[in-house]
Each structure stands twice: as C-alpha cells, then as structure tokens.
mmCIF file with all atom_site columns, C-alpha atoms in Angstrom:
data_model
loop_
_atom_site.group_PDB
_atom_site.id
_atom_site.type_symbol
_atom_site.label_atom_id
_atom_site.label_alt_id
_atom_site.label_comp_id
_atom_site.label_asym_id
_atom_site.label_entity_id
_atom_site.label_seq_id
_atom_site.pdbx_PDB_ins_code
_atom_site.Cartn_x
_atom_site.Cartn_y
_atom_site.Cartn_z
_atom_site.occupancy
_atom_site.B_iso_or_equiv
_atom_site.pdbx_formal_charge
_atom_site.auth_seq_id
_atom_site.auth_comp_id
_atom_site.auth_asym_id
_atom_site.auth_atom_id
_atom_site.pdbx_PDB_model_num
ATOM 1   C CA . LEU A 1 1   ? -82.007  230.644 -157.228 1.00 0.00 ? 1   LEU A CA 1
ATOM 2   C CA . ALA A 1 2   ? -78.460  229.361 -157.146 1.00 0.00 ? 2   ALA A CA 1
ATOM 3   C CA . LYS A 1 3   ? -77.519  230.142 -160.726 1.00 0.00 ? 3   LYS A CA 1
ATOM 4   C CA . THR A 1 4   ? -74.206  228.793 -162.043 1.00 0.00 ? 4   THR A CA 1
ATOM 5   C CA . THR A 1 5   ? -71.869  230.120 -164.558 1.00 0.00 ? 5   THR A CA 1
ATOM 6   C CA . GLN A 1 6   ? -69.225  228.000 -166.349 1.00 0.00 ? 6   GLN A CA 1
ATOM 7   C CA . PRO A 1 7   ? -67.011  228.529 -169.372 1.00 0.00 ? 7   PRO A CA 1
ATOM 8   C CA . ILE A 1 8   ? -68.685  227.452 -172.508 1.00 0.00 ? 8   ILE A CA 1
ATOM 9   C CA . SER A 1 9   ? -65.707  225.379 -173.728 1.00 0.00 ? 9   SER A CA 1
ATOM 10  C CA . MET A 1 10  ? -62.195  224.314 -172.879 1.00 0.00 ? 10  MET A CA 1
ATOM 11  C CA . ASP A 1 11  ? -59.402  222.656 -174.838 1.00 0.00 ? 11  ASP A CA 1
ATOM 12  C CA . SER A 1 12  ? -56.681  220.409 -173.482 1.00 0.00 ? 12  SER A CA 1
ATOM 13  C CA . TYR A 1 13  ? -54.193  217.716 -174.451 1.00 0.00 ? 13  TYR A CA 1
ATOM 14  C CA . GLU A 1 14  ? -53.835  214.186 -173.303 1.00 0.00 ? 14  GLU A CA 1
ATOM 15  C CA . GLY A 1 15  ? -52.035  213.856 -170.021 1.00 0.00 ? 15  GLY A CA 1
ATOM 16  C CA . GLN A 1 16  ? -52.686  217.371 -168.882 1.00 0.00 ? 16  GLN A CA 1
ATOM 17  C CA . GLU A 1 17  ? -54.574  218.399 -165.756 1.00 0.00 ? 17  GLU A CA 1
ATOM 18  C CA . VAL A 1 18  ? -57.800  220.237 -166.500 1.00 0.00 ? 18  VAL A CA 1
ATOM 19  C CA . ASN A 1 19  ? -59.522  222.611 -164.087 1.00 0.00 ? 19  ASN A CA 1
ATOM 20  C CA . ILE A 1 20  ? -63.059  223.777 -164.739 1.00 0.00 ? 20  ILE A CA 1
ATOM 21  C CA . THR A 1 21  ? -64.426  226.571 -162.563 1.00 0.00 ? 21  THR A CA 1
ATOM 22  C CA . CYS A 1 22  ? -68.118  227.173 -161.837 1.00 0.00 ? 22  CYS A CA 1
ATOM 23  C CA . SER A 1 23  ? -69.322  230.410 -160.315 1.00 0.00 ? 23  SER A CA 1
ATOM 24  C CA . HIS A 1 24  ? -72.313  230.354 -157.917 1.00 0.00 ? 24  HIS A CA 1
ATOM 25  C CA . ASN A 1 25  ? -72.334  233.719 -156.256 1.00 0.00 ? 25  ASN A CA 1
ATOM 26  C CA . ASN A 1 26  ? -75.737  233.322 -154.536 1.00 0.00 ? 26  ASN A CA 1
ATOM 27  C CA . ILE A 1 27  ? -75.215  229.841 -153.183 1.00 0.00 ? 27  ILE A CA 1
ATOM 28  C CA . ALA A 1 28  ? -77.359  229.114 -150.133 1.00 0.00 ? 28  ALA A CA 1
ATOM 29  C CA . THR A 1 29  ? -76.202  227.772 -146.831 1.00 0.00 ? 29  THR A CA 1
ATOM 30  C CA . ASN A 1 30  ? -77.579  224.303 -147.396 1.00 0.00 ? 30  ASN A CA 1
ATOM 31  C CA . ASP A 1 31  ? -76.648  224.047 -151.117 1.00 0.00 ? 31  ASP A CA 1
ATOM 32  C CA . TYR A 1 32  ? -74.336  221.232 -152.149 1.00 0.00 ? 32  TYR A CA 1
ATOM 33  C CA . ILE A 1 33  ? -72.165  221.401 -155.318 1.00 0.00 ? 33  ILE A CA 1
ATOM 34  C CA . THR A 1 34  ? -72.347  218.550 -157.659 1.00 0.00 ? 34  THR A CA 1
ATOM 35  C CA . TRP A 1 35  ? -70.584  217.889 -160.934 1.00 0.00 ? 35  TRP A CA 1
ATOM 36  C CA . TYR A 1 36  ? -71.839  215.655 -163.729 1.00 0.00 ? 36  TYR A CA 1
ATOM 37  C CA . GLN A 1 37  ? -70.287  214.544 -167.102 1.00 0.00 ? 37  GLN A CA 1
ATOM 38  C CA . GLN A 1 38  ? -72.345  213.975 -170.187 1.00 0.00 ? 38  GLN A CA 1
ATOM 39  C CA . PHE A 1 39  ? -71.280  212.219 -173.459 1.00 0.00 ? 39  PHE A CA 1
ATOM 40  C CA . PRO A 1 40  ? -73.286  212.608 -176.653 1.00 0.00 ? 40  PRO A CA 1
ATOM 41  C CA . SER A 1 41  ? -76.498  210.593 -176.718 1.00 0.00 ? 41  SER A CA 1
ATOM 42  C CA . GLN A 1 42  ? -76.051  209.617 -173.059 1.00 0.00 ? 42  GLN A CA 1
ATOM 43  C CA . GLY A 1 43  ? -77.446  210.872 -169.759 1.00 0.00 ? 43  GLY A CA 1
ATOM 44  C CA . PRO A 1 44  ? -75.308  212.808 -167.351 1.00 0.00 ? 44  PRO A CA 1
ATOM 45  C CA . ARG A 1 45  ? -73.127  210.792 -165.095 1.00 0.00 ? 45  ARG A CA 1
ATOM 46  C CA . PHE A 1 46  ? -72.236  211.781 -161.514 1.00 0.00 ? 46  PHE A CA 1
ATOM 47  C CA . ILE A 1 47  ? -68.658  212.711 -161.033 1.00 0.00 ? 47  ILE A CA 1
ATOM 48  C CA . ILE A 1 48  ? -68.281  214.283 -157.573 1.00 0.00 ? 48  ILE A CA 1
ATOM 49  C CA . GLN A 1 49  ? -69.991  216.241 -154.870 1.00 0.00 ? 49  GLN A CA 1
ATOM 50  C CA . GLY A 1 50  ? -68.916  218.582 -152.139 1.00 0.00 ? 50  GLY A CA 1
ATOM 51  C CA . TYR A 1 51  ? -70.022  221.122 -149.610 1.00 0.00 ? 51  TYR A CA 1
ATOM 52  C CA . LYS A 1 52  ? -66.843  222.904 -148.592 1.00 0.00 ? 52  LYS A CA 1
ATOM 53  C CA . THR A 1 53  ? -62.962  222.591 -148.779 1.00 0.00 ? 53  THR A CA 1
ATOM 54  C CA . LYS A 1 54  ? -61.694  219.695 -150.904 1.00 0.00 ? 54  LYS A CA 1
ATOM 55  C CA . VAL A 1 55  ? -63.199  216.389 -152.026 1.00 0.00 ? 55  VAL A CA 1
ATOM 56  C CA . THR A 1 56  ? -61.297  213.750 -153.955 1.00 0.00 ? 56  THR A CA 1
ATOM 57  C CA . ASN A 1 57  ? -62.427  210.523 -155.454 1.00 0.00 ? 57  ASN A CA 1
ATOM 58  C CA . GLU A 1 58  ? -60.913  208.051 -157.972 1.00 0.00 ? 58  GLU A CA 1
ATOM 59  C CA . VAL A 1 59  ? -61.693  210.247 -160.947 1.00 0.00 ? 59  VAL A CA 1
ATOM 60  C CA . ALA A 1 60  ? -61.548  213.911 -159.871 1.00 0.00 ? 60  ALA A CA 1
ATOM 61  C CA . SER A 1 61  ? -61.098  216.473 -157.189 1.00 0.00 ? 61  SER A CA 1
ATOM 62  C CA . LEU A 1 62  ? -63.379  219.322 -156.192 1.00 0.00 ? 62  LEU A CA 1
ATOM 63  C CA . PHE A 1 63  ? -61.987  222.434 -154.667 1.00 0.00 ? 63  PHE A CA 1
ATOM 64  C CA . ILE A 1 64  ? -64.351  224.800 -152.865 1.00 0.00 ? 64  ILE A CA 1
ATOM 65  C CA . PRO A 1 65  ? -63.101  227.999 -151.300 1.00 0.00 ? 65  PRO A CA 1
ATOM 66  C CA . ALA A 1 66  ? -64.248  229.181 -147.880 1.00 0.00 ? 66  ALA A CA 1
ATOM 67  C CA . ASP A 1 67  ? -66.791  231.574 -149.280 1.00 0.00 ? 67  ASP A CA 1
ATOM 68  C CA . ARG A 1 68  ? -68.262  228.803 -151.471 1.00 0.00 ? 68  ARG A CA 1
ATOM 69  C CA . LYS A 1 69  ? -69.082  231.281 -154.247 1.00 0.00 ? 69  LYS A CA 1
ATOM 70  C CA . SER A 1 70  ? -67.211  229.108 -156.808 1.00 0.00 ? 70  SER A CA 1
ATOM 71  C CA . SER A 1 71  ? -65.884  225.614 -157.170 1.00 0.00 ? 71  SER A CA 1
ATOM 72  C CA . THR A 1 72  ? -63.276  224.021 -159.397 1.00 0.00 ? 72  THR A CA 1
ATOM 73  C CA . LEU A 1 73  ? -63.408  220.508 -160.826 1.00 0.00 ? 73  LEU A CA 1
ATOM 74  C CA . SER A 1 74  ? -59.995  219.122 -161.392 1.00 0.00 ? 74  SER A CA 1
ATOM 75  C CA . LEU A 1 75  ? -59.398  216.239 -163.788 1.00 0.00 ? 75  LEU A CA 1
ATOM 76  C CA . PRO A 1 76  ? -55.895  214.819 -163.497 1.00 0.00 ? 76  PRO A CA 1
ATOM 77  C CA . ARG A 1 77  ? -54.114  213.612 -166.609 1.00 0.00 ? 77  ARG A CA 1
ATOM 78  C CA . VAL A 1 78  ? -57.008  213.723 -168.962 1.00 0.00 ? 78  VAL A CA 1
ATOM 79  C CA . SER A 1 79  ? -57.437  211.280 -171.903 1.00 0.00 ? 79  SER A CA 1
ATOM 80  C CA . LEU A 1 80  ? -59.315  211.490 -175.163 1.00 0.00 ? 80  LEU A CA 1
ATOM 81  C CA . SER A 1 81  ? -62.254  209.728 -173.514 1.00 0.00 ? 81  SER A CA 1
ATOM 82  C CA . ASP A 1 82  ? -62.669  212.653 -171.096 1.00 0.00 ? 82  ASP A CA 1
ATOM 83  C CA . THR A 1 83  ? -64.017  214.741 -173.973 1.00 0.00 ? 83  THR A CA 1
ATOM 84  C CA . ALA A 1 84  ? -67.527  215.518 -172.842 1.00 0.00 ? 84  ALA A CA 1
ATOM 85  C CA . VAL A 1 85  ? -69.758  218.253 -171.399 1.00 0.00 ? 85  VAL A CA 1
ATOM 86  C CA . TYR A 1 86  ? -69.317  218.902 -167.665 1.00 0.00 ? 86  TYR A CA 1
ATOM 87  C CA . TYR A 1 87  ? -72.093  220.424 -165.626 1.00 0.00 ? 87  TYR A CA 1
ATOM 88  C CA . CYS A 1 88  ? -71.992  222.107 -162.323 1.00 0.00 ? 88  CYS A CA 1
ATOM 89  C CA . LEU A 1 89  ? -75.176  221.775 -160.223 1.00 0.00 ? 89  LEU A CA 1
ATOM 90  C CA . VAL A 1 90  ? -75.923  223.712 -157.068 1.00 0.00 ? 90  VAL A CA 1
ATOM 91  C CA . GLY A 1 91  ? -78.957  223.144 -155.068 1.00 0.00 ? 91  GLY A CA 1
ATOM 92  C CA . ASP A 1 92  ? -80.635  221.983 -151.991 1.00 0.00 ? 92  ASP A CA 1
ATOM 93  C CA . ILE A 1 93  ? -84.036  220.670 -152.754 1.00 0.00 ? 93  ILE A CA 1
ATOM 94  C CA . ALA A 1 94  ? -85.562  220.958 -149.266 1.00 0.00 ? 94  ALA A CA 1
ATOM 95  C CA . ASN A 1 95  ? -84.836  224.631 -148.868 1.00 0.00 ? 95  ASN A CA 1
ATOM 96  C CA . SER A 1 96  ? -84.261  226.075 -152.346 1.00 0.00 ? 96  SER A CA 1
ATOM 97  C CA . GLY A 1 97  ? -86.729  224.176 -154.418 1.00 0.00 ? 97  GLY A CA 1
ATOM 98  C CA . TYR A 1 98  ? -86.362  222.108 -157.442 1.00 0.00 ? 98  TYR A CA 1
ATOM 99  C CA . SER A 1 99  ? -85.898  224.986 -159.684 1.00 0.00 ? 99  SER A CA 1
ATOM 100 C CA . THR A 1 100 ? -82.298  224.813 -158.752 1.00 0.00 ? 100 THR A CA 1
ATOM 101 C CA . LEU A 1 101 ? -81.961  221.558 -160.537 1.00 0.00 ? 101 LEU A CA 1
ATOM 102 C CA . THR A 1 102 ? -81.423  223.283 -163.872 1.00 0.00 ? 102 THR A CA 1
ATOM 103 C CA . PHE A 1 103 ? -78.103  222.205 -165.042 1.00 0.00 ? 103 PHE A CA 1
ATOM 104 C CA . GLY A 1 104 ? -77.140  225.063 -167.242 1.00 0.00 ? 104 GLY A CA 1
ATOM 105 C CA . LYS A 1 105 ? -75.164  224.913 -170.471 1.00 0.00 ? 105 LYS A CA 1
ATOM 106 C CA . GLY A 1 106 ? -72.184  223.140 -169.018 1.00 0.00 ? 106 GLY A CA 1
ATOM 107 C CA . THR A 1 107 ? -68.540  223.221 -170.262 1.00 0.00 ? 107 THR A CA 1
ATOM 108 C CA . MET A 1 108 ? -67.598  221.384 -173.357 1.00 0.00 ? 108 MET A CA 1
ATOM 109 C CA . LEU A 1 109 ? -64.162  219.873 -172.801 1.00 0.00 ? 109 LEU A CA 1
ATOM 110 C CA . LEU A 1 110 ? -62.243  218.809 -175.891 1.00 0.00 ? 110 LEU A CA 1
ATOM 111 C CA . VAL A 1 111 ? -59.175  216.684 -175.360 1.00 0.00 ? 111 VAL A CA 1
ATOM 112 C CA . SER A 1 112 ? -56.794  216.367 -178.221 1.00 0.00 ? 112 SER A CA 1
ATOM 113 C CA . PRO A 1 113 ? -53.905  213.945 -178.866 1.00 0.00 ? 113 PRO A CA 1
ATOM 114 C CA . ASP B 2 1   ? -77.852  195.206 -166.381 1.00 0.00 ? 1   ASP B CA 1
ATOM 115 C CA . THR B 2 2   ? -78.846  198.799 -167.154 1.00 0.00 ? 2   THR B CA 1
ATOM 116 C CA . ALA B 2 3   ? -79.472  200.736 -163.909 1.00 0.00 ? 3   ALA B CA 1
ATOM 117 C CA . VAL B 2 4   ? -81.940  203.305 -165.368 1.00 0.00 ? 4   VAL B CA 1
ATOM 118 C CA . SER B 2 5   ? -83.633  202.244 -168.585 1.00 0.00 ? 5   SER B CA 1
ATOM 119 C CA . GLN B 2 6   ? -85.981  204.325 -170.754 1.00 0.00 ? 6   GLN B CA 1
ATOM 120 C CA . THR B 2 7   ? -88.135  203.222 -173.635 1.00 0.00 ? 7   THR B CA 1
ATOM 121 C CA . PRO B 2 8   ? -88.377  204.137 -176.397 1.00 0.00 ? 8   PRO B CA 1
ATOM 122 C CA . LYS B 2 9   ? -84.990  205.612 -177.319 1.00 0.00 ? 9   LYS B CA 1
ATOM 123 C CA . TYR B 2 10  ? -86.475  207.461 -180.207 1.00 0.00 ? 10  TYR B CA 1
ATOM 124 C CA . LEU B 2 11  ? -90.058  208.701 -180.675 1.00 0.00 ? 11  LEU B CA 1
ATOM 125 C CA . VAL B 2 12  ? -91.271  210.523 -183.783 1.00 0.00 ? 12  VAL B CA 1
ATOM 126 C CA . THR B 2 13  ? -94.906  211.485 -183.847 1.00 0.00 ? 13  THR B CA 1
ATOM 127 C CA . GLN B 2 14  ? -97.197  214.238 -185.122 1.00 0.00 ? 14  GLN B CA 1
ATOM 128 C CA . MET B 2 15  ? -98.580  217.274 -183.343 1.00 0.00 ? 15  MET B CA 1
ATOM 129 C CA . GLY B 2 16  ? -101.659 216.593 -181.367 1.00 0.00 ? 16  GLY B CA 1
ATOM 130 C CA . ASN B 2 17  ? -100.871 212.968 -180.562 1.00 0.00 ? 17  ASN B CA 1
ATOM 131 C CA . ASP B 2 18  ? -100.595 211.442 -177.121 1.00 0.00 ? 18  ASP B CA 1
ATOM 132 C CA . LYS B 2 19  ? -97.438  209.478 -176.209 1.00 0.00 ? 19  LYS B CA 1
ATOM 133 C CA . SER B 2 20  ? -95.846  207.860 -173.190 1.00 0.00 ? 20  SER B CA 1
ATOM 134 C CA . ILE B 2 21  ? -92.207  207.281 -172.241 1.00 0.00 ? 21  ILE B CA 1
ATOM 135 C CA . LYS B 2 22  ? -91.416  204.525 -169.780 1.00 0.00 ? 22  LYS B CA 1
ATOM 136 C CA . CYS B 2 23  ? -88.635  204.490 -167.156 1.00 0.00 ? 23  CYS B CA 1
ATOM 137 C CA . GLU B 2 24  ? -87.430  201.769 -164.842 1.00 0.00 ? 24  GLU B CA 1
ATOM 138 C CA . GLN B 2 25  ? -84.618  201.699 -162.324 1.00 0.00 ? 25  GLN B CA 1
ATOM 139 C CA . ASN B 2 26  ? -83.129  198.580 -160.686 1.00 0.00 ? 26  ASN B CA 1
ATOM 140 C CA . LEU B 2 27  ? -81.007  200.407 -158.197 1.00 0.00 ? 27  LEU B CA 1
ATOM 141 C CA . GLY B 2 28  ? -83.541  200.274 -155.384 1.00 0.00 ? 28  GLY B CA 1
ATOM 142 C CA . HIS B 2 29  ? -83.674  204.122 -155.188 1.00 0.00 ? 29  HIS B CA 1
ATOM 143 C CA . ASP B 2 30  ? -86.629  205.805 -153.699 1.00 0.00 ? 30  ASP B CA 1
ATOM 144 C CA . THR B 2 31  ? -86.548  208.987 -155.760 1.00 0.00 ? 31  THR B CA 1
ATOM 145 C CA . MET B 2 32  ? -87.067  209.320 -159.534 1.00 0.00 ? 32  MET B CA 1
ATOM 146 C CA . TYR B 2 33  ? -86.972  212.329 -161.823 1.00 0.00 ? 33  TYR B CA 1
ATOM 147 C CA . TRP B 2 34  ? -87.884  213.439 -165.340 1.00 0.00 ? 34  TRP B CA 1
ATOM 148 C CA . TYR B 2 35  ? -85.729  216.071 -167.053 1.00 0.00 ? 35  TYR B CA 1
ATOM 149 C CA . LYS B 2 36  ? -86.041  217.793 -170.357 1.00 0.00 ? 36  LYS B CA 1
ATOM 150 C CA . GLN B 2 37  ? -82.952  218.779 -172.425 1.00 0.00 ? 37  GLN B CA 1
ATOM 151 C CA . ASP B 2 38  ? -83.806  221.225 -175.172 1.00 0.00 ? 38  ASP B CA 1
ATOM 152 C CA . SER B 2 39  ? -81.913  222.076 -178.295 1.00 0.00 ? 39  SER B CA 1
ATOM 153 C CA . LYS B 2 40  ? -79.766  224.651 -176.428 1.00 0.00 ? 40  LYS B CA 1
ATOM 154 C CA . LYS B 2 41  ? -78.641  221.793 -174.131 1.00 0.00 ? 41  LYS B CA 1
ATOM 155 C CA . PHE B 2 42  ? -80.288  223.152 -171.066 1.00 0.00 ? 42  PHE B CA 1
ATOM 156 C CA . LEU B 2 43  ? -81.158  220.174 -168.749 1.00 0.00 ? 43  LEU B CA 1
ATOM 157 C CA . LYS B 2 44  ? -84.160  221.129 -166.670 1.00 0.00 ? 44  LYS B CA 1
ATOM 158 C CA . ILE B 2 45  ? -86.082  219.181 -164.088 1.00 0.00 ? 45  ILE B CA 1
ATOM 159 C CA . MET B 2 46  ? -89.738  218.471 -164.739 1.00 0.00 ? 46  MET B CA 1
ATOM 160 C CA . PHE B 2 47  ? -90.923  216.147 -162.059 1.00 0.00 ? 47  PHE B CA 1
ATOM 161 C CA . SER B 2 48  ? -89.649  214.177 -159.067 1.00 0.00 ? 48  SER B CA 1
ATOM 162 C CA . TYR B 2 49  ? -91.231  211.353 -157.265 1.00 0.00 ? 49  TYR B CA 1
ATOM 163 C CA . ASN B 2 50  ? -90.248  209.999 -153.846 1.00 0.00 ? 50  ASN B CA 1
ATOM 164 C CA . ASN B 2 51  ? -91.674  206.728 -152.735 1.00 0.00 ? 51  ASN B CA 1
ATOM 165 C CA . LYS B 2 52  ? -94.438  207.027 -155.351 1.00 0.00 ? 52  LYS B CA 1
ATOM 166 C CA . GLU B 2 53  ? -95.526  210.406 -154.282 1.00 0.00 ? 53  GLU B CA 1
ATOM 167 C CA . LEU B 2 54  ? -95.023  213.567 -156.351 1.00 0.00 ? 54  LEU B CA 1
ATOM 168 C CA . ILE B 2 55  ? -92.954  215.932 -154.389 1.00 0.00 ? 55  ILE B CA 1
ATOM 169 C CA . ILE B 2 56  ? -92.305  218.643 -156.984 1.00 0.00 ? 56  ILE B CA 1
ATOM 170 C CA . ASN B 2 57  ? -93.947  219.742 -160.194 1.00 0.00 ? 57  ASN B CA 1
ATOM 171 C CA . GLU B 2 58  ? -92.126  222.538 -161.847 1.00 0.00 ? 58  GLU B CA 1
ATOM 172 C CA . THR B 2 59  ? -93.797  224.954 -164.252 1.00 0.00 ? 59  THR B CA 1
ATOM 173 C CA . VAL B 2 60  ? -94.628  222.280 -166.715 1.00 0.00 ? 60  VAL B CA 1
ATOM 174 C CA . PRO B 2 61  ? -97.731  222.263 -168.828 1.00 0.00 ? 61  PRO B CA 1
ATOM 175 C CA . ASN B 2 62  ? -100.448 219.936 -167.526 1.00 0.00 ? 62  ASN B CA 1
ATOM 176 C CA . ARG B 2 63  ? -100.293 218.135 -170.693 1.00 0.00 ? 63  ARG B CA 1
ATOM 177 C CA . PHE B 2 64  ? -97.321  216.333 -169.097 1.00 0.00 ? 64  PHE B CA 1
ATOM 178 C CA . SER B 2 65  ? -98.335  213.832 -166.434 1.00 0.00 ? 65  SER B CA 1
ATOM 179 C CA . PRO B 2 66  ? -96.019  211.524 -164.557 1.00 0.00 ? 66  PRO B CA 1
ATOM 180 C CA . LYS B 2 67  ? -97.277  208.233 -163.394 1.00 0.00 ? 67  LYS B CA 1
ATOM 181 C CA . SER B 2 68  ? -95.522  205.967 -160.887 1.00 0.00 ? 68  SER B CA 1
ATOM 182 C CA . PRO B 2 69  ? -97.036  202.501 -160.445 1.00 0.00 ? 69  PRO B CA 1
ATOM 183 C CA . ASP B 2 70  ? -94.263  201.671 -157.975 1.00 0.00 ? 70  ASP B CA 1
ATOM 184 C CA . LYS B 2 71  ? -91.057  203.158 -156.803 1.00 0.00 ? 71  LYS B CA 1
ATOM 185 C CA . ALA B 2 72  ? -89.009  201.406 -159.524 1.00 0.00 ? 72  ALA B CA 1
ATOM 186 C CA . HIS B 2 73  ? -91.013  203.009 -162.326 1.00 0.00 ? 73  HIS B CA 1
ATOM 187 C CA . LEU B 2 74  ? -91.874  206.633 -163.336 1.00 0.00 ? 74  LEU B CA 1
ATOM 188 C CA . ASN B 2 75  ? -93.529  206.957 -166.678 1.00 0.00 ? 75  ASN B CA 1
ATOM 189 C CA . LEU B 2 76  ? -94.189  210.190 -168.494 1.00 0.00 ? 76  LEU B CA 1
ATOM 190 C CA . HIS B 2 77  ? -97.435  210.655 -170.477 1.00 0.00 ? 77  HIS B CA 1
ATOM 191 C CA . ILE B 2 78  ? -97.737  213.618 -172.781 1.00 0.00 ? 78  ILE B CA 1
ATOM 192 C CA . ASN B 2 79  ? -101.056 214.728 -174.196 1.00 0.00 ? 79  ASN B CA 1
ATOM 193 C CA . SER B 2 80  ? -101.676 216.805 -177.272 1.00 0.00 ? 80  SER B CA 1
ATOM 194 C CA . LEU B 2 81  ? -98.025  217.048 -178.337 1.00 0.00 ? 81  LEU B CA 1
ATOM 195 C CA . GLU B 2 82  ? -96.746  220.401 -179.664 1.00 0.00 ? 82  GLU B CA 1
ATOM 196 C CA . LEU B 2 83  ? -93.706  221.336 -181.687 1.00 0.00 ? 83  LEU B CA 1
ATOM 197 C CA . GLY B 2 84  ? -92.010  222.832 -178.694 1.00 0.00 ? 84  GLY B CA 1
ATOM 198 C CA . ASP B 2 85  ? -92.094  219.469 -176.944 1.00 0.00 ? 85  ASP B CA 1
ATOM 199 C CA . SER B 2 86  ? -89.356  218.208 -179.197 1.00 0.00 ? 86  SER B CA 1
ATOM 200 C CA . ALA B 2 87  ? -86.411  217.512 -176.935 1.00 0.00 ? 87  ALA B CA 1
ATOM 201 C CA . VAL B 2 88  ? -84.472  214.733 -175.277 1.00 0.00 ? 88  VAL B CA 1
ATOM 202 C CA . TYR B 2 89  ? -86.206  213.512 -172.081 1.00 0.00 ? 89  TYR B CA 1
ATOM 203 C CA . PHE B 2 90  ? -84.055  211.922 -169.366 1.00 0.00 ? 90  PHE B CA 1
ATOM 204 C CA . CYS B 2 91  ? -85.188  209.801 -166.445 1.00 0.00 ? 91  CYS B CA 1
ATOM 205 C CA . ALA B 2 92  ? -82.986  209.673 -163.349 1.00 0.00 ? 92  ALA B CA 1
ATOM 206 C CA . SER B 2 93  ? -83.105  208.147 -159.889 1.00 0.00 ? 93  SER B CA 1
ATOM 207 C CA . SER B 2 94  ? -81.341  208.760 -156.574 1.00 0.00 ? 94  SER B CA 1
ATOM 208 C CA . GLN B 2 95  ? -81.466  207.478 -153.052 1.00 0.00 ? 95  GLN B CA 1
ATOM 209 C CA . GLY B 2 96  ? -82.865  210.355 -151.068 1.00 0.00 ? 96  GLY B CA 1
ATOM 210 C CA . ASP B 2 97  ? -83.178  213.741 -152.634 1.00 0.00 ? 97  ASP B CA 1
ATOM 211 C CA . ALA B 2 98  ? -81.155  215.319 -155.371 1.00 0.00 ? 98  ALA B CA 1
ATOM 212 C CA . ARG B 2 99  ? -78.185  216.104 -153.081 1.00 0.00 ? 99  ARG B CA 1
ATOM 213 C CA . SER B 2 100 ? -77.454  212.421 -153.662 1.00 0.00 ? 100 SER B CA 1
ATOM 214 C CA . ALA B 2 101 ? -75.827  211.272 -156.868 1.00 0.00 ? 101 ALA B CA 1
ATOM 215 C CA . GLN B 2 102 ? -78.407  210.894 -159.559 1.00 0.00 ? 102 GLN B CA 1
ATOM 216 C CA . HIS B 2 103 ? -78.228  208.062 -162.045 1.00 0.00 ? 103 HIS B CA 1
ATOM 217 C CA . PHE B 2 104 ? -79.579  208.921 -165.458 1.00 0.00 ? 104 PHE B CA 1
ATOM 218 C CA . GLY B 2 105 ? -81.022  206.904 -168.334 1.00 0.00 ? 105 GLY B CA 1
ATOM 219 C CA . ASP B 2 106 ? -79.738  207.456 -171.873 1.00 0.00 ? 106 ASP B CA 1
ATOM 220 C CA . GLY B 2 107 ? -82.702  209.604 -172.857 1.00 0.00 ? 107 GLY B CA 1
ATOM 221 C CA . THR B 2 108 ? -85.588  209.521 -175.205 1.00 0.00 ? 108 THR B CA 1
ATOM 222 C CA . ARG B 2 109 ? -85.365  211.789 -178.235 1.00 0.00 ? 109 ARG B CA 1
ATOM 223 C CA . LEU B 2 110 ? -88.827  213.006 -178.973 1.00 0.00 ? 110 LEU B CA 1
ATOM 224 C CA . SER B 2 111 ? -89.423  214.657 -182.431 1.00 0.00 ? 111 SER B CA 1
ATOM 225 C CA . ILE B 2 112 ? -92.647  216.263 -183.266 1.00 0.00 ? 112 ILE B CA 1
ATOM 226 C CA . LEU B 2 113 ? -93.526  216.613 -186.972 1.00 0.00 ? 113 LEU B CA 1
#
C-alpha cells in the first residue's frame, strides 16, 4: 500500500508561500500523486495532480523529486480563505487496488492575518 | 448547478434501522464512489462504480449496499445501522478511474442514536 505521511498542521500568514510535503516512500511505478483541499462541512476539492518533476496550475504547484518518494504542494501567496485541510493521495487503482484511496489525516493549514 | 449532490445532508436515526443516501452527478462522468469519513477525519473509499458496474468493494460490511440505477446515480443503502456507522459519507465522481480528478459532494452526516 502506498501509505502517505503529512504534517498534522501548519501555520502561515497572508501573502506568504506555503509548502506542504507528503512522504510516500513505497510509491509504486504507476502511482500518481494527487492533492485535495477540504473545507469544513464540504467534500474534498481537487487541487493538482502529477507523476514526476513539476506541475503548475492556476492555484498551486506540485514538486516531485526524481525518486518520487515525496512530493511538495506549493501554495503561492496564501489568503485567509486557504485555511483548510490538504490531503495527499497516492494510488493507481488498476495495479495497486482501491485500498490506496485512503486519504489519511491530511494537513490542517491555518492562515492568519 | 451542483455537480455532485447528495441527499439528505443530515440523517439522524436509531440503531437497527435501514436507511438510504442518494447521490447524483451531472458531470457526465462514468465512475462514481462512496467514501466514509470517520471522527478521526480519515477519508476511506467504500465502493466505486464504473458504467453501472461495481469494480471494487473494499472491506465494508455487507450491510452496506450500493445501487446504481444509471451512471449518473449511485445510492448507498445501509441495513441494520450500528453505532459505528456514525460518520460523514461522501459521494464522488470522476471520468475514468481515480487517477482523474474526483469531484465530491458535500457529504451526508449520519448520526446513530
């Protein structure tokens, strides 16, 4: 199973860049890395997905080193509304099974003024 | 328009009862999922349906039965409810398997008295 480990919580201030790292030491060859954001009383929302190197979209960047044993979600210039729980998900259904779709505890990001 | 909608949002019932949670997606996706998020905030997959066929059933008690009348709907029926079933249940959908971005509903909070 591609188990993931993230910090339980992080604090930041508005306007800062936030980097959240996820460890997945036993990631399989076909596993993708996906990040989701969850606000209270809402379902998770897809942020970004990658396989290797760097991926960037309008809200975040995802950095994946060559060995793929970790990944870092980068949120540029966070605002108060970025306060949420961030989940790292690693899994390839076809080869690793759906048990890899356990999100884990996630990282609670608190952004202060 | 809500992409993935679940009803009801809240469900309070007694042990031993049978209840259903409905889910509908208007995204045209071919895969739908049910997740359970417990009090410790672990979000774990329960079922997935692709084109109306069950393609995974994790180690979930057979009291839980998903029913998919068409690819836009995946309902969850629960028999003989137990205290441990208290959780938030999320429905999600994606185009293709879970490597694709999943779109989640806002959850159904089930409380067993």
